[in-house]
Coordinates of C-alpha atoms in Angstrom, one line a residue:
Chain A
X297 CA -69.0 94.5 84.9
X298 CA -67.7 92.0 87.4
X299 CA -70.9 90.0 87.4
X300 CA -71.0 90.2 83.6
X301 CA -67.6 88.5 83.4
X302 CA -68.5 86.0 86.0
X303 CA -71.6 84.9 84.0
X304 CA -69.9 84.9 80.5
X305 CA -66.3 84.0 81.2
X306 CA -66.6 80.3 80.6
X307 CA -68.6 80.9 77.4
X308 CA -66.1 83.5 76.1
X309 CA -63.3 81.1 76.6
X310 CA -65.2 78.2 75.0
X311 CA -66.2 80.3 72.0
X312 CA -62.6 81.7 71.6
X313 CA -61.3 78.1 71.5
X314 CA -64.0 77.2 69.1
X315 CA -63.3 80.2 66.9
X316 CA -59.6 79.3 66.8
X317 CA -60.3 75.7 66.0
X318 CA -62.5 76.6 63.1
X319 CA -59.8 78.9 61.6
X320 CA -57.0 76.4 62.2
X321 CA -59.0 73.6 60.6
X322 CA -59.7 75.8 57.6
X323 CA -56.2 77.3 57.2
X324 CA -54.6 73.9 57.8
X325 CA -56.7 72.4 55.0
X326 CA -55.9 75.4 52.8
X327 CA -52.2 74.9 53.4
X328 CA -52.4 71.2 52.6
X329 CA -54.2 72.0 49.3
X330 CA -52.7 75.4 48.5
X331 CA -49.0 74.8 48.7
X332 CA -49.1 71.8 46.3
X333 CA -51.4 73.9 44.0
X334 CA -49.0 76.7 44.1
X335 CA -46.1 74.4 43.3
X336 CA -48.1 72.9 40.4
X337 CA -48.8 76.5 39.2
X338 CA -45.1 77.1 38.9
X339 CA -44.6 73.9 36.9
X340 CA -47.6 74.3 34.5
X341 CA -48.0 78.0 33.7
X342 CA -51.2 77.8 31.7
X343 CA -53.4 75.9 34.2
X344 CA -51.4 77.6 36.9
X345 CA -52.8 81.0 35.8
X346 CA -56.3 79.5 35.8
X347 CA -55.9 78.4 39.4
X348 CA -54.8 81.9 40.4
X349 CA -57.7 83.5 38.6
X350 CA -60.2 81.1 40.3
X351 CA -58.8 81.8 43.8
X352 CA -58.8 85.5 42.9
X353 CA -62.5 85.3 42.0
X354 CA -63.4 83.5 45.2
X355 CA -61.6 86.3 47.2
X356 CA -63.7 89.0 45.6
X357 CA -67.0 87.4 46.7
X358 CA -68.3 89.2 49.9
X359 CA -68.0 86.8 52.8
X360 CA -71.7 86.8 53.8
X361 CA -72.6 86.3 50.1
X362 CA -70.2 83.3 49.9
X363 CA -71.9 81.7 53.0
X364 CA -75.2 82.3 51.4
X365 CA -74.0 80.7 48.1
X366 CA -72.7 77.6 50.0
X367 CA -75.8 76.9 52.1
X368 CA -78.0 75.5 49.3
X369 CA -75.2 73.2 48.0
X370 CA -75.8 69.6 49.0
X371 CA -73.2 67.7 51.1
X372 CA -70.9 70.7 51.7
X373 CA -73.6 73.3 52.4
X374 CA -76.3 73.6 55.1
X375 CA -76.3 75.5 58.3
X376 CA -73.4 75.0 60.7
X377 CA -69.7 75.0 61.2
X378 CA -68.9 72.7 58.2
X379 CA -70.2 75.4 55.7
X380 CA -68.2 78.0 57.6
X381 CA -65.0 76.0 57.4
X382 CA -65.5 75.4 53.7
X383 CA -66.0 79.1 53.1
X384 CA -62.8 79.9 55.1
X385 CA -60.8 77.3 53.2
X386 CA -61.8 79.0 49.9
X387 CA -60.8 82.4 51.3
X388 CA -57.5 81.1 52.6
X389 CA -56.5 79.5 49.3
X390 CA -55.6 82.7 47.5
X391 CA -52.9 84.1 49.7
X392 CA -51.4 80.7 50.3
X393 CA -51.4 79.7 46.6
X394 CA -50.2 83.1 45.4
X395 CA -47.4 83.4 48.0
X396 CA -46.2 79.9 47.2
X397 CA -46.0 80.8 43.5
X398 CA -44.3 84.1 44.3
X399 CA -41.8 82.5 46.7
X400 CA -40.7 79.9 44.2
X401 CA -40.6 82.3 41.3
X402 CA -38.4 84.6 43.3
X403 CA -35.6 81.9 43.8
X404 CA -32.5 83.3 42.1
X405 CA -32.3 81.7 38.6
X406 CA -28.5 81.2 39.1
X407 CA -29.2 79.2 42.3
X408 CA -31.6 77.1 40.3
X409 CA -29.1 76.7 37.4
X410 CA -26.3 75.6 39.7
X411 CA -28.7 73.2 41.5
X412 CA -29.4 71.6 38.2
X413 CA -25.8 71.7 37.0
X414 CA -24.6 70.0 40.2
X415 CA -26.9 67.0 39.4
X416 CA -29.9 67.6 41.6
X417 CA -33.1 65.8 40.3
X418 CA -36.2 68.0 40.0
X419 CA -37.5 66.6 43.2
X420 CA -34.3 67.3 45.1
X421 CA -34.3 70.8 43.8
X422 CA -37.9 71.3 44.8
X423 CA -37.5 70.0 48.4
X424 CA -33.9 71.0 49.0
X425 CA -33.8 74.4 47.3
X426 CA -37.0 75.9 46.1
X427 CA -39.4 75.1 49.0
X428 CA -36.8 76.1 51.7
X429 CA -36.2 79.4 49.9
X430 CA -39.9 80.1 49.4
X431 CA -40.7 79.3 53.0
X432 CA -40.7 83.0 54.3
X433 CA -43.2 83.9 51.5
X434 CA -45.3 80.9 52.2
X435 CA -45.5 81.7 55.9
X436 CA -46.4 85.3 54.9
X437 CA -49.3 83.8 52.9
X438 CA -50.4 81.7 55.9
X439 CA -50.3 84.8 58.1
X440 CA -52.6 86.7 55.8
X441 CA -54.9 83.7 55.6
X442 CA -55.0 83.4 59.4
X443 CA -55.7 87.1 60.0
X444 CA -58.4 87.3 57.4
X445 CA -59.8 83.9 58.5
X446 CA -60.2 85.1 62.1
X447 CA -62.1 88.1 60.9
X448 CA -64.4 86.3 58.5
X449 CA -65.1 83.5 61.0
X450 CA -66.9 86.1 63.2
X451 CA -69.5 86.4 60.4
X452 CA -69.8 82.6 60.2
X453 CA -72.0 82.8 63.3
X454 CA -74.7 84.2 61.1
X455 CA -75.1 80.8 59.5
X456 CA -74.7 78.9 62.8
X457 CA -71.0 78.4 62.4
X458 CA -70.3 79.1 66.1
X459 CA -67.2 81.0 67.3
X460 CA -67.0 84.5 68.8
X461 CA -69.4 85.9 66.2
X462 CA -72.2 84.2 68.2
X463 CA -71.6 86.8 71.1
X464 CA -71.5 89.7 68.6
X465 CA -74.7 88.8 66.9
X466 CA -76.4 88.1 70.2
X467 CA -75.2 91.5 71.5
X468 CA -76.6 93.2 68.4
X469 CA -80.0 91.4 68.8
X470 CA -80.2 92.3 72.5
X471 CA -78.7 95.8 72.0
X472 CA -76.1 94.9 74.6
X473 CA -72.7 96.6 74.0
X474 CA -71.0 94.4 76.6
X475 CA -72.0 91.2 74.8
X476 CA -70.8 92.7 71.4
X477 CA -67.5 93.6 73.0
X478 CA -67.2 90.1 74.6
X479 CA -67.1 88.7 71.1
X480 CA -65.3 91.5 69.3
X481 CA -62.4 92.1 71.7
X482 CA -61.2 88.4 71.9
X483 CA -61.5 88.2 68.1
X484 CA -59.4 91.3 67.6
X485 CA -56.9 90.0 70.1
X486 CA -56.7 86.6 68.4
X487 CA -56.0 88.3 65.0
X488 CA -53.3 90.5 66.6
X489 CA -51.6 87.6 68.3
X490 CA -51.7 85.4 65.2
X491 CA -50.2 88.2 63.2
X492 CA -47.4 88.9 65.6
X493 CA -46.5 85.2 66.1
X494 CA -46.4 84.5 62.3
X495 CA -44.6 87.7 61.6
X496 CA -41.9 86.6 63.9
X497 CA -41.6 83.2 62.3
X498 CA -41.5 84.8 58.9
X499 CA -38.7 87.2 59.9
X500 CA -36.6 84.5 61.5
X501 CA -36.9 82.3 58.4
X502 CA -36.0 85.2 56.2
X503 CA -33.0 86.1 58.3
X504 CA -31.7 82.5 58.2
X505 CA -31.7 82.8 54.5
X506 CA -29.6 85.9 54.4
X507 CA -32.4 88.3 53.6
X508 CA -32.7 91.6 55.4
Chain B
X267 CA -6.9 58.5 24.2
X268 CA -10.4 59.6 23.5
X269 CA -11.1 63.3 23.9
X270 CA -13.0 64.3 27.1
X271 CA -15.3 66.6 25.2
X272 CA -16.0 66.7 21.5
X273 CA -18.3 69.0 19.4
X274 CA -19.0 67.8 15.9
X275 CA -20.5 70.4 13.6
X276 CA -22.8 71.7 16.3
X277 CA -25.5 74.3 15.8
X278 CA -27.6 75.8 18.6
X279 CA -30.6 78.0 18.1
X280 CA -32.6 80.0 20.6
X281 CA -36.2 79.0 21.3
X282 CA -37.2 81.7 18.8
X283 CA -35.0 80.1 16.2
X284 CA -32.2 82.7 16.1
X285 CA -28.9 80.9 15.6
X286 CA -26.5 81.2 18.6
X287 CA -23.8 78.7 17.5
X288 CA -23.0 77.6 13.9
X289 CA -20.9 74.6 12.8
X290 CA -18.8 74.3 16.0
X291 CA -16.1 71.7 15.8
X292 CA -14.0 71.3 18.9
X293 CA -12.1 68.5 20.6
X294 CA -10.7 68.8 24.1
X295 CA -8.1 66.4 25.3
X296 CA -8.4 64.7 28.6
X297 CA -6.6 66.7 31.3
X298 CA -6.1 69.8 29.2
X299 CA -7.2 73.3 30.0
X300 CA -8.9 75.3 27.2
X301 CA -10.1 78.9 27.4
X302 CA -13.1 80.0 25.3
X303 CA -12.8 83.7 24.7
X304 CA -14.8 86.2 22.7
X305 CA -16.9 89.3 23.1
X306 CA -20.3 89.2 24.9
X307 CA -22.8 87.3 22.9
X308 CA -20.2 85.4 20.9
X309 CA -21.6 82.1 22.0
X310 CA -18.9 80.9 24.4
X311 CA -21.2 80.4 27.3
X312 CA -23.7 78.5 25.2
X313 CA -20.8 76.2 24.0
X314 CA -19.9 75.6 27.7
X315 CA -23.4 74.7 28.7
X316 CA -23.7 72.1 25.9
X317 CA -21.2 70.0 27.9
X318 CA -23.5 69.4 30.9
X319 CA -26.7 69.4 28.9
X320 CA -28.0 72.7 30.1
X321 CA -28.3 73.6 26.4
X322 CA -29.3 71.2 23.6
X323 CA -27.7 71.2 20.2
X324 CA -30.2 71.8 17.4
X325 CA -27.8 70.0 14.9
X326 CA -24.6 68.0 15.2
X327 CA -23.5 66.0 18.2
X328 CA -21.9 66.7 21.6
X329 CA -19.8 63.8 22.8
X330 CA -18.7 63.6 26.4
X331 CA -16.2 60.9 27.4
X332 CA -16.8 59.0 24.3
X333 CA -20.6 58.9 24.6
X334 CA -23.2 61.2 22.9
X335 CA -24.8 63.5 25.4
X336 CA -28.3 62.1 24.5
X337 CA -27.1 58.7 25.7
X338 CA -25.8 60.0 29.1
X339 CA -27.9 59.9 32.2
X340 CA -27.8 63.7 32.7
X341 CA -28.2 63.7 36.4
X342 CA -25.3 61.2 36.8
X343 CA -23.1 63.0 34.3
X344 CA -23.6 66.4 36.0
X345 CA -22.4 64.9 39.3
X346 CA -19.1 64.2 37.6
X347 CA -18.8 67.7 36.1
X348 CA -17.8 70.8 38.2
X349 CA -19.6 74.0 37.3
X350 CA -18.5 77.4 38.4
X351 CA -20.2 80.6 37.3
X352 CA -19.8 84.3 37.9
X353 CA -23.0 84.6 39.9
X354 CA -21.7 81.7 42.0
X355 CA -25.2 80.5 42.8
X356 CA -24.5 79.5 46.4
X357 CA -27.5 78.2 48.2
X358 CA -28.3 81.1 50.5
X359 CA -30.1 78.9 53.1
X360 CA -27.2 76.6 53.6
X361 CA -23.9 77.2 55.4
X362 CA -20.5 77.2 53.7
X363 CA -19.9 73.6 54.7
X364 CA -23.3 72.4 53.5
X365 CA -22.9 74.2 50.2
X366 CA -19.5 72.5 49.7
X367 CA -21.0 69.2 50.7
X368 CA -23.8 69.3 48.1
X369 CA -22.5 66.9 45.5
X370 CA -20.7 64.5 47.9
X371 CA -24.1 64.1 49.6
X372 CA -25.9 63.5 46.4
X373 CA -23.2 60.9 45.7
X374 CA -23.8 59.5 49.2
X375 CA -20.3 59.8 50.6
X376 CA -19.8 59.2 54.2
X377 CA -19.9 62.4 56.3
X378 CA -16.4 61.8 57.7
X379 CA -14.9 61.7 54.2
X380 CA -16.9 64.8 53.2
X381 CA -15.5 66.7 56.2
X382 CA -12.0 65.6 55.6
X383 CA -12.1 66.7 51.9
X384 CA -13.9 69.9 52.7
X385 CA -11.3 70.8 55.4
X386 CA -8.4 70.2 53.1
X387 CA -9.9 72.1 50.1
X388 CA -11.3 75.0 52.1
X389 CA -7.9 75.3 53.7
X390 CA -6.1 75.4 50.3
X391 CA -8.5 78.2 49.3
X392 CA -7.8 80.2 52.4
X393 CA -11.2 79.6 54.0
X394 CA -10.4 77.5 57.0
X395 CA -13.3 75.2 57.9
X396 CA -13.4 76.0 61.6
X397 CA -13.8 79.7 60.9
X398 CA -15.9 79.6 57.7
X399 CA -17.8 76.3 57.8
X400 CA -20.9 77.5 59.7
X401 CA -21.1 80.9 58.1
X402 CA -23.9 81.7 55.6
X403 CA -23.2 83.1 52.1
X404 CA -24.7 86.4 52.9
X405 CA -22.0 87.1 55.4
X406 CA -19.1 86.5 53.0
X407 CA -17.3 88.9 50.7
X408 CA -17.5 88.5 46.9
X409 CA -14.1 86.9 46.7
X410 CA -14.9 84.5 49.6
X411 CA -18.2 83.5 48.0
X412 CA -16.4 82.8 44.7
X413 CA -13.9 80.5 46.5
X414 CA -16.7 78.6 48.2
X415 CA -18.2 78.1 44.7
X416 CA -14.8 76.8 43.6
X417 CA -14.6 74.4 46.6
X418 CA -18.1 73.2 45.9
X419 CA -17.1 72.4 42.3
X420 CA -13.8 70.8 43.1
X421 CA -14.5 68.7 46.2
X422 CA -15.8 65.6 44.3
X423 CA -12.7 65.7 42.0
X424 CA -14.8 66.2 38.8
X425 CA -13.4 64.7 35.7
X426 CA -14.5 67.8 33.8
X427 CA -14.6 71.4 35.1
X428 CA -16.7 74.1 33.4
X429 CA -16.0 77.7 34.4
X430 CA -18.0 80.7 33.2
X431 CA -16.3 84.0 34.0
X432 CA -15.7 82.8 37.6
X433 CA -13.7 85.9 38.5
X434 CA -15.7 88.4 36.4
X435 CA -17.2 90.4 39.3
X436 CA -14.1 90.9 41.3
X437 CA -11.7 93.9 41.5
X438 CA -8.3 93.4 39.7
X439 CA -6.2 92.6 42.8
X440 CA -8.7 90.2 44.4
X441 CA -9.1 88.8 40.9
X442 CA -5.4 87.9 40.5
X443 CA -5.3 86.4 44.0
X444 CA -8.3 84.2 43.1
X445 CA -6.8 83.1 39.8
X446 CA -3.7 82.1 41.6
X447 CA -5.6 80.1 44.3
X448 CA -7.7 78.5 41.6
X449 CA -4.7 77.4 39.5
X450 CA -3.0 76.0 42.6
X451 CA -6.1 74.1 43.6
X452 CA -6.6 72.7 40.1
X453 CA -3.0 71.6 40.0
X454 CA -3.8 69.1 42.7
X455 CA -6.5 67.5 40.7
X456 CA -6.0 66.7 37.1
X457 CA -9.2 67.6 35.4
X458 CA -10.2 68.6 31.9
X459 CA -11.2 72.2 32.0
X460 CA -13.2 74.5 29.8
X461 CA -12.9 78.1 30.9
X462 CA -15.0 81.0 29.5
X463 CA -13.7 84.5 29.8
X464 CA -13.6 87.7 27.9
X465 CA -10.2 88.6 29.5
X466 CA -7.3 87.5 27.4
X467 CA -4.8 87.7 30.2
X468 CA -6.9 85.5 32.4
X469 CA -7.3 83.0 29.5
X470 CA -3.5 82.9 29.1
X471 CA -3.0 82.5 32.8
X472 CA -5.4 79.5 33.4
X473 CA -5.3 77.7 30.0
X474 CA -2.8 76.3 27.6
X475 CA -5.1 76.5 24.6
X476 CA -7.2 79.5 23.5
X477 CA -10.3 79.2 21.4
X478 CA -11.7 82.5 20.1
X479 CA -15.5 82.7 19.3
X480 CA -17.1 85.4 17.2
X481 CA -20.7 85.7 16.2
X482 CA -21.5 82.1 17.0
X483 CA -18.5 80.5 15.3
X484 CA -14.9 79.5 16.2
X485 CA -12.5 81.9 14.4
X486 CA -9.2 80.9 16.0
X487 CA -8.1 77.8 17.9
X488 CA -4.4 77.8 18.9
X489 CA -2.0 76.9 21.7
X490 CA -1.3 79.7 24.1
X491 CA 2.2 80.6 22.8
X492 CA 1.0 80.6 19.1
X493 CA -2.2 82.6 19.8
X494 CA -0.2 85.7 20.6
X495 CA 1.5 85.5 17.2
X496 CA -1.7 85.1 15.2
X497 CA -2.4 87.7 12.6
X498 CA -6.2 87.3 12.9
X499 CA -7.6 90.9 13.2
X500 CA -9.8 90.0 16.1
X501 CA -6.9 88.4 18.0
X502 CA -4.9 91.6 17.3
X503 CA -7.7 93.7 18.8
X504 CA -7.9 91.4 21.9
X505 CA -4.1 91.8 22.3
X506 CA -4.2 95.6 21.9
X507 CA -7.0 95.9 24.5
X508 CA -5.0 93.9 27.0
X509 CA -2.0 96.2 26.7
X510 CA -1.5 99.1 29.1
X511 CA -1.6 102.6 27.7
X512 CA 1.9 103.6 28.7
X513 CA 3.3 100.7 26.7
X514 CA 1.8 102.1 23.6
X515 CA 3.3 105.6 24.0

């Protein structure tokens, strides 16, 4: 076992970092797109529902099938990390968009009414009241996106996406349990750590807003 | 002197077209305090919300400080009108001080001036700034929250003050203390006030003129001392219900 770790340690670390970077790139993009989309959905109900339906549909496509669907698409598809990141962005959109909508909708209508009655412009209300109050819910969405993303990203190795899945698939091909675990354990650990850290952020934000 | 608020033959309908107010005529003198009373659903809250444009008239005109509400910049107008409601609507993510500073900051007052005014007003309302300033709304009692709401509405010396059942959720003893603190604070600042309540005693305590709403229309509009003598059957019922049982026996 010692010699195994000596041989693979550097590669495990490299792939863990790669794995994390793929997920962060994807979730980061999904936040940049999903939060504004969620805000838009609370302002325009009809197209908003369509946005939620679409992200819902994407979520139901099995991950390996989604990779398969993306590969033949020109420019965004192909074999490699880019396709993997795009698939992960699509997966991350749903929890982020939906939680943004829920968070903003849950703002006490009387708080919204007084904000308006005190002479806040719609923009001041959005940035000063609605987004700050929706923040715990938005962070909860990001947490779900991260945890799901770390899991799905292991499958991305099947289409040459890199990351810890590479070790798992190699382990399966070589019938080498140690290699499989060298990919699976760090991936599971990453998901647990991401979940714990973001839960903490979420709880702190909620507490600062007087929620239990 | 032009009236502060004037309704001229105002109708309001709900979005489904159901009438809420019918043919409302009301003129409120500058600096006067008027109570709008009536049973739940009588239309008094809707009438109040016409003044700051939260509700639009479907017919007739609403004139605020000599200018039709349509011609007002609503954001600017609302920053000159205090608004206090039963649910208070404090911002849960902001401290007591930051809640009270809301409108002055929108008006770009200097922070030193905001602090000075907040300290004075919160002191008057028995919420000393050094003790309460940094606390969050979730840590306050109902009565304290309500007073923070009052401070938030009074700090910028609004020309018009709109109150909707501000003490409705409080127990009778706290309620009376709040009413007294409120009347004291308002006495320092001459504002025009419209005050919605279903409690006749409260109306008599805070306002000199009583306007009674029923089923979307004004049925009685009298000075406080003459209101009690009115023979209108609904007024009689309000007076009866305000009386204690042992007085009747």
